[in-house]
Amino acid sequence: MRILIALLMFTLTGCKYDETISGYVDQRAEWVLVELDGKPFPARATITFPSKGRIAGQAPCNSYSATQSAPRPWFEAGPVISTEMACADLAAEQRFFKALEEMTLVDVLGNVLVLSNEAGREMVFRTAP
């Protein structure tokens, strides 16, 4: 009987634990993209992890959000939903969204967050000052 109760308690408390990246970073932190594939990113784009399994941010032109359900160190953003405003940085925004959708790994060290994939693509973010 004690084992059954222990298993039930573990199951109930285990459901609350967040294994996605939002469970490992400050959910209030805003991360700014500084580098895409080894080159400085020419516009401002951010990412946040506001709650379990959610990402959100500001791309160069539009705000966006997506789900993220893969456990760390894995990363999978999908589907990305954004507003539809045009601006001068629309090409940079398209590169940002395409890269974000291709990322499969996440790593955080201090104020640096790196999204990457096995093909060698990489997005480097730093927390906003």
XYZ file of N, CA, C and O in Angstrom:
516
model
N 0.815 -1.190 0.000
C 0.000 0.000 0.000
C 0.869 1.269 0.000
O 0.547 2.225 -0.677
N 1.963 1.248 0.767
C 2.855 2.408 0.807
C 3.470 2.669 -0.567
O 3.646 3.815 -0.958
N 3.796 1.609 -1.271
C 4.370 1.765 -2.606
C 3.357 2.404 -3.540
O 3.691 3.312 -4.306
N 2.112 1.987 -3.464
C 1.064 2.558 -4.301
C 0.886 4.042 -4.007
O 0.789 4.858 -4.927
N 0.887 4.414 -2.745
C 0.757 5.823 -2.373
C 1.964 6.616 -2.854
O 1.827 7.709 -3.391
N 3.148 6.056 -2.692
C 4.366 6.732 -3.155
C 4.334 6.937 -4.663
O 4.693 8.007 -5.168
N 3.912 5.929 -5.404
C 3.814 6.060 -6.865
C 2.792 7.108 -7.258
O 3.020 7.900 -8.178
N 1.673 7.138 -6.582
C 0.646 8.130 -6.862
C 1.164 9.531 -6.591
O 0.975 10.443 -7.396
N 1.852 9.732 -5.467
C 2.414 11.038 -5.141
C 3.465 11.459 -6.165
O 3.509 12.603 -6.591
N 4.319 10.520 -6.578
C 5.340 10.821 -7.575
C 4.690 11.236 -8.890
O 5.100 12.199 -9.525
N 3.647 10.525 -9.296
C 2.946 10.834 -10.540
C 2.317 12.214 -10.474
O 2.429 13.008 -11.401
N 1.668 12.521 -9.364
C 1.006 13.817 -9.229
C 2.001 14.960 -9.187
O 1.794 15.996 -9.806
N 3.100 14.816 -8.479
C 4.090 15.892 -8.416
C 4.927 15.941 -9.680
O 5.349 17.000 -10.109
N 5.150 14.807 -10.329
C 5.935 14.761 -11.559
C 5.288 15.521 -12.687
O 5.951 16.052 -13.567
N 3.984 15.613 -12.695
C 3.269 16.318 -13.756
C 3.516 17.815 -13.711
O 3.347 18.503 -14.690
N 3.914 18.317 -12.540
C 4.112 19.751 -12.385
C 5.514 20.185 -12.802
O 5.756 21.347 -13.020
N 6.460 19.270 -12.868
C 7.839 19.607 -13.178
C 7.982 19.937 -14.660
O 7.459 19.232 -15.519
N 8.689 20.991 -14.946
C 8.870 21.448 -16.326
C 10.249 21.036 -16.822
O 11.259 21.573 -16.390
N 10.296 20.083 -17.742
C 11.566 19.637 -18.312
C 11.942 20.398 -19.572
O 12.997 20.186 -20.128
N 11.071 21.275 -20.062
C 11.420 22.097 -21.213
C 12.381 23.185 -20.751
O 12.633 23.359 -19.560
N 12.895 23.949 -21.671
C 13.871 24.983 -21.330
C 13.298 26.006 -20.345
O 14.018 26.553 -19.523
N 11.995 26.228 -20.368
C 11.402 27.197 -19.440
C 11.574 26.776 -17.981
O 11.535 27.616 -17.090
N 11.786 25.508 -17.725
C 12.028 25.034 -16.370
C 13.455 25.256 -15.902
O 13.771 25.046 -14.732
N 14.343 25.704 -16.801
C 15.758 25.862 -16.475
C 16.243 27.308 -16.545
O 17.390 27.581 -16.227
N 15.415 28.205 -17.024
C 15.816 29.610 -17.136
C 14.812 30.484 -16.400
O 13.704 30.058 -16.102
N 15.200 31.705 -16.121
C 14.290 32.674 -15.516
C 13.196 32.976 -16.531
O 13.471 33.471 -17.625
N 11.968 32.689 -16.190
C 10.860 32.873 -17.124
C 10.595 34.344 -17.427
O 9.884 34.658 -18.371
N 11.185 35.244 -16.669
C 11.036 36.681 -16.933
C 12.147 37.217 -17.829
O 12.083 38.349 -18.298
N 13.179 36.421 -18.060
C 14.338 36.883 -18.846
C 13.985 37.029 -20.319
O 13.245 36.229 -20.878
N 14.532 38.063 -20.920
C 14.396 38.269 -22.360
C 15.772 38.055 -22.975
O 16.744 38.686 -22.584
N 15.852 37.160 -23.943
C 17.098 36.816 -24.610
C 17.107 37.489 -25.976
O 16.158 37.375 -26.744
N 18.196 38.197 -26.285
C 18.324 38.940 -27.547
C 19.269 38.178 -28.469
O 20.375 37.801 -28.072
N 18.836 37.965 -29.711
C 19.674 37.278 -30.698
C 20.837 38.190 -31.087
O 20.630 39.309 -31.548
N 22.051 37.692 -30.887
C 23.236 38.476 -31.246
C 23.973 37.887 -32.437
O 24.709 38.590 -33.128
N 23.755 36.587 -32.683
C 24.496 35.924 -33.753
C 23.645 34.821 -34.373
O 23.006 34.048 -33.677
N 23.652 34.765 -35.703
C 22.975 33.702 -36.439
C 23.981 33.073 -37.389
O 24.543 33.761 -38.247
N 24.244 31.802 -37.184
C 25.194 31.051 -38.011
C 26.563 31.724 -38.078
O 27.179 31.843 -39.135
N 27.038 32.195 -36.925
C 28.384 32.758 -36.835
C 28.520 34.198 -37.271
O 29.622 34.741 -37.250
N 27.414 34.850 -37.643
C 27.470 36.248 -38.080
C 26.548 37.089 -37.206
O 25.489 36.624 -36.791
N 26.936 38.351 -36.950
C 26.055 39.224 -36.163
C 24.690 39.340 -36.837
O 24.595 39.457 -38.059
N 23.637 39.288 -36.026
C 22.286 39.421 -36.580
C 22.007 40.904 -36.773
O 22.194 41.704 -35.858
N 21.541 41.312 -37.974
C 21.444 42.733 -38.310
C 20.226 43.465 -37.749
O 20.081 44.665 -37.971
N 19.344 42.779 -37.048
C 18.136 43.408 -36.523
C 17.921 42.918 -35.093
O 18.631 42.041 -34.614
N 16.924 43.465 -34.430
C 16.637 43.033 -33.050
C 15.573 41.931 -33.076
O 14.505 42.102 -33.658
N 15.889 40.808 -32.424
C 14.945 39.704 -32.262
C 15.152 39.127 -30.866
O 16.288 39.011 -30.399
N 14.068 38.779 -30.208
C 14.157 38.263 -28.844
C 13.396 36.945 -28.718
O 12.559 36.607 -29.554
N 13.701 36.236 -27.635
C 12.966 35.037 -27.276
C 12.817 35.013 -25.764
O 13.722 35.439 -25.046
N 11.661 34.570 -25.301
C 11.412 34.378 -23.882
C 10.781 33.002 -23.704
O 10.289 32.395 -24.664
N 10.802 32.534 -22.468
C 10.207 31.246 -22.114
C 9.254 31.505 -20.948
O 9.557 31.197 -19.798
N 8.095 32.122 -21.239
C 7.224 32.647 -20.190
C 6.497 31.618 -19.333
O 6.085 31.934 -18.224
N 6.318 30.417 -19.844
C 5.632 29.387 -19.070
C 5.959 28.022 -19.665
O 6.532 27.916 -20.751
N 5.583 26.993 -18.960
C 5.889 25.628 -19.371
C 5.440 25.379 -20.818
O 4.287 25.579 -21.168
N 6.413 24.970 -21.632
C 6.113 24.607 -23.003
C 5.778 25.743 -23.939
O 5.275 25.522 -25.038
N 6.074 26.979 -23.558
C 5.759 28.137 -24.405
C 7.026 28.945 -24.677
O 7.884 29.086 -23.814
N 7.108 29.458 -25.890
C 8.111 30.475 -26.211
C 7.368 31.668 -26.785
O 6.272 31.530 -27.327
N 7.956 32.831 -26.653
C 7.365 34.055 -27.188
C 8.497 35.039 -27.409
O 9.607 34.852 -26.913
N 8.213 36.077 -28.156
C 9.240 37.083 -28.359
C 8.842 38.101 -29.397
O 7.707 38.134 -29.874
N 9.832 38.903 -29.741
C 9.659 39.932 -30.742
C 10.670 39.666 -31.851
O 11.873 39.680 -31.618
N 10.169 39.366 -33.043
C 11.028 39.229 -34.221
C 11.296 40.644 -34.728
O 10.757 41.607 -34.186
N 12.118 40.820 -35.751
C 12.412 42.174 -36.218
C 11.179 43.028 -36.543
O 11.203 44.240 -36.350
N 10.092 42.400 -36.997
C 8.884 43.157 -37.333
C 7.680 42.806 -36.468
O 6.833 43.645 -36.224
N 7.560 41.579 -36.054
C 6.335 41.083 -35.440
C 6.581 40.343 -34.138
O 7.630 39.719 -33.951
N 5.595 40.369 -33.271
C 5.653 39.535 -32.077
C 5.230 38.128 -32.481
O 4.515 37.933 -33.465
N 5.684 37.127 -31.720
C 5.396 35.745 -32.074
C 5.283 34.899 -30.820
O 5.692 35.302 -29.723
N 4.738 33.711 -30.998
C 4.705 32.718 -29.932
C 4.695 31.342 -30.574
O 4.410 31.196 -31.765
N 5.017 30.345 -29.771
C 5.032 28.962 -30.254
C 5.034 28.023 -29.058
O 5.283 28.443 -27.929
N 4.799 26.761 -29.336
C 4.929 25.755 -28.295
C 6.349 25.206 -28.332
O 7.048 25.313 -29.340
N 6.770 24.636 -27.210
C 8.088 24.005 -27.101
C 7.937 22.896 -26.077
O 7.918 23.154 -24.882
N 7.779 21.672 -26.556
C 7.473 20.585 -25.633
C 8.608 19.582 -25.444
O 8.502 18.691 -24.621
N 9.686 19.719 -26.172
C 10.800 18.772 -26.054
C 11.552 19.014 -24.745
O 11.786 20.159 -24.350
N 11.958 17.947 -24.050
C 12.713 18.130 -22.809
C 14.141 18.594 -23.102
O 14.731 18.203 -24.106
N 14.659 19.446 -22.236
C 16.029 19.928 -22.387
C 16.982 18.747 -22.352
O 16.786 17.864 -21.548
N 17.969 18.642 -23.203
C 18.580 19.658 -24.052
C 17.962 19.756 -25.450
O 18.465 20.473 -26.289
N 16.901 19.029 -25.693
C 16.258 19.084 -27.009
C 15.393 20.322 -27.113
O 14.906 20.851 -26.124
N 15.187 20.781 -28.326
C 14.395 21.981 -28.571
C 13.601 21.777 -29.850
O 14.138 21.311 -30.855
N 12.331 22.113 -29.788
C 11.481 22.033 -30.981
C 10.417 23.115 -30.883
O 9.518 23.048 -30.049
N 10.537 24.140 -31.706
C 9.558 25.223 -31.727
C 8.528 24.926 -32.800
O 8.866 24.709 -33.948
N 7.285 24.893 -32.395
C 6.306 24.657 -33.432
C 4.895 24.864 -32.960
O 4.657 24.891 -31.797
N 4.007 25.101 -33.756
C 4.118 26.015 -34.893
C 4.283 27.458 -34.410
O 3.740 27.821 -33.371
N 5.025 28.238 -35.152
C 5.251 29.639 -34.803
C 4.080 30.463 -35.335
O 3.727 30.380 -36.508
N 3.479 31.237 -34.442
C 2.368 32.127 -34.798
C 2.850 33.548 -34.585
O 3.426 33.860 -33.535
N 2.639 34.417 -35.575
C 3.099 35.797 -35.422
C 2.067 36.775 -35.964
O 1.177 36.406 -36.732
N 2.237 38.024 -35.546
C 1.432 39.080 -36.145
C 1.922 39.253 -37.576
O 2.919 38.637 -37.972
N 1.268 40.081 -38.367
C 1.609 40.166 -39.791
C 1.869 41.595 -40.248
O 1.298 42.062 -41.232
N 2.756 42.276 -39.557
C 3.109 43.638 -39.948
C 4.367 43.622 -40.807
O 5.253 42.812 -40.585
N 4.423 44.503 -41.762
C 5.609 44.624 -42.618
C 6.533 45.688 -42.035
O 6.096 46.593 -41.337
N 7.825 45.545 -42.336
C 8.797 46.558 -41.940
C 10.044 46.384 -42.811
O 10.137 45.434 -43.592
N 11.010 47.253 -42.626
C 12.232 47.213 -43.434
C 13.078 45.968 -43.148
O 13.894 45.580 -43.976
N 12.881 45.329 -41.991
C 13.678 44.164 -41.614
C 12.960 42.837 -41.866
O 13.263 41.827 -41.234
N 12.031 42.816 -42.798
C 11.245 41.607 -43.054
C 12.116 40.428 -43.514
O 11.879 39.286 -43.130
N 13.150 40.688 -44.307
C 14.045 39.607 -44.751
C 14.784 38.997 -43.561
O 14.920 37.773 -43.459
N 15.241 39.834 -42.639
C 15.908 39.337 -41.432
C 14.929 38.531 -40.593
O 15.279 37.492 -40.030
N 13.693 38.985 -40.519
C 12.679 38.265 -39.759
C 12.431 36.880 -40.356
O 12.329 35.898 -39.617
N 12.359 36.778 -41.660
C 12.157 35.481 -42.305
C 13.320 34.538 -42.011
O 13.119 33.348 -41.752
N 14.560 35.046 -42.015
C 15.726 34.231 -41.654
C 15.638 33.775 -40.200
O 15.960 32.632 -39.866
N 15.192 34.668 -39.324
C 15.045 34.356 -37.906
C 14.039 33.216 -37.707
O 14.335 32.228 -37.033
N 12.852 33.341 -38.292
C 11.825 32.310 -38.128
C 12.254 30.977 -38.731
O 12.031 29.922 -38.151
N 12.886 31.019 -39.880
C 13.344 29.775 -40.516
C 14.372 29.078 -39.626
O 14.297 27.870 -39.397
N 15.324 29.839 -39.110
C 16.343 29.262 -38.231
C 15.710 28.714 -36.954
O 16.019 27.599 -36.528
N 14.797 29.470 -36.360
C 14.152 29.038 -35.122
C 13.448 27.694 -35.305
O 13.544 26.805 -34.462
N 12.776 27.526 -36.420
C 12.060 26.280 -36.700
C 13.006 25.106 -36.957
O 12.608 23.956 -36.809
N 14.260 25.368 -37.311
C 15.227 24.304 -37.604
C 16.063 23.887 -36.394
O 16.780 22.895 -36.454
N 15.985 24.622 -35.298
C 16.812 24.323 -34.123
C 16.303 23.075 -33.403
O 15.100 22.863 -33.297
N 17.235 22.255 -32.913
C 16.861 21.007 -32.243
C 17.520 20.834 -30.870
O 17.159 19.927 -30.138
N 18.487 21.679 -30.535
C 19.184 21.589 -29.252
C 19.232 22.958 -28.591
O 19.291 23.984 -29.270
N 19.249 22.957 -27.258
C 19.361 24.211 -26.515
C 20.384 24.025 -25.407
O 20.467 22.966 -24.784
N 21.180 25.078 -25.171
C 22.160 25.066 -24.095
C 22.181 26.456 -23.477
O 22.083 27.459 -24.193
N 22.298 26.511 -22.174
C 22.336 27.784 -21.460
C 23.537 27.786 -20.535
O 23.759 26.827 -19.800
N 24.296 28.861 -20.588
C 25.424 29.040 -19.684
C 25.443 30.505 -19.263
O 25.785 31.384 -20.069
N 25.012 30.761 -18.043
C 24.953 32.137 -17.557
C 23.981 32.963 -18.359
O 22.813 32.615 -18.463
N 24.479 34.050 -18.948
C 23.596 34.926 -19.718
C 23.615 34.624 -21.217
O 23.184 35.441 -22.026
N 24.098 33.438 -21.596
C 24.155 33.043 -23.010
C 23.271 31.815 -23.224
O 23.373 30.836 -22.489
N 22.428 31.878 -24.231
C 21.577 30.771 -24.626
C 21.905 30.455 -26.086
O 21.961 31.363 -26.916
N 22.149 29.196 -26.376
C 22.493 28.788 -27.738
C 21.493 27.753 -28.219
O 21.288 26.723 -27.574
N 20.879 28.033 -29.354
C 20.046 27.060 -30.052
C 20.864 26.566 -31.229
O 21.521 27.358 -31.918
N 20.836 25.266 -31.480
C 21.641 24.716 -32.573
C 20.956 23.499 -33.158
O 19.928 23.039 -32.645
N 21.560 22.977 -34.226
C 21.079 21.724 -34.798
C 22.267 20.917 -35.312
O 23.400 21.400 -35.349
N 22.005 19.687 -35.713
C 23.073 18.791 -36.161
C 23.678 19.206 -37.491
O 24.762 18.761 -37.844
N 23.002 20.069 -38.235
C 23.532 20.543 -39.508
C 24.546 21.672 -39.324
O 25.115 22.165 -40.298
N 24.766 22.095 -38.066
C 25.755 23.135 -37.807
C 25.183 24.535 -37.696
O 25.931 25.492 -37.483
N 23.875 24.687 -37.814
C 23.271 26.013 -37.650
C 23.258 26.373 -36.174
O 23.154 25.507 -35.311
N 23.331 27.685 -35.901
C 23.423 28.108 -34.511
C 22.844 29.515 -34.343
O 23.089 30.393 -35.150
N 22.089 29.688 -33.262
C 21.548 30.993 -32.879
C 22.081 31.275 -31.470
O 21.857 30.485 -30.558
N 22.774 32.409 -31.293
C 23.330 32.777 -29.994
C 22.554 33.975 -29.463
O 22.476 35.004 -30.125
N 22.004 33.800 -28.269
C 21.235 34.849 -27.594
C 21.943 35.236 -26.304
O 22.620 34.418 -25.693
N 21.765 36.486 -25.892
C 22.238 36.940 -24.590
C 21.056 37.606 -23.891
O 20.186 38.163 -24.552
N 21.075 37.547 -22.573
C 20.004 38.221 -21.853
C 20.091 39.716 -22.103
O 21.170 40.280 -22.239
N 18.921 40.332 -22.180
C 18.855 41.774 -22.435
C 19.417 42.533 -21.250
O 19.197 42.148 -20.101
N 20.164 43.605 -21.535
C 20.740 44.403 -20.433
C 19.671 45.143 -19.658
O 18.597 45.335 -20.049
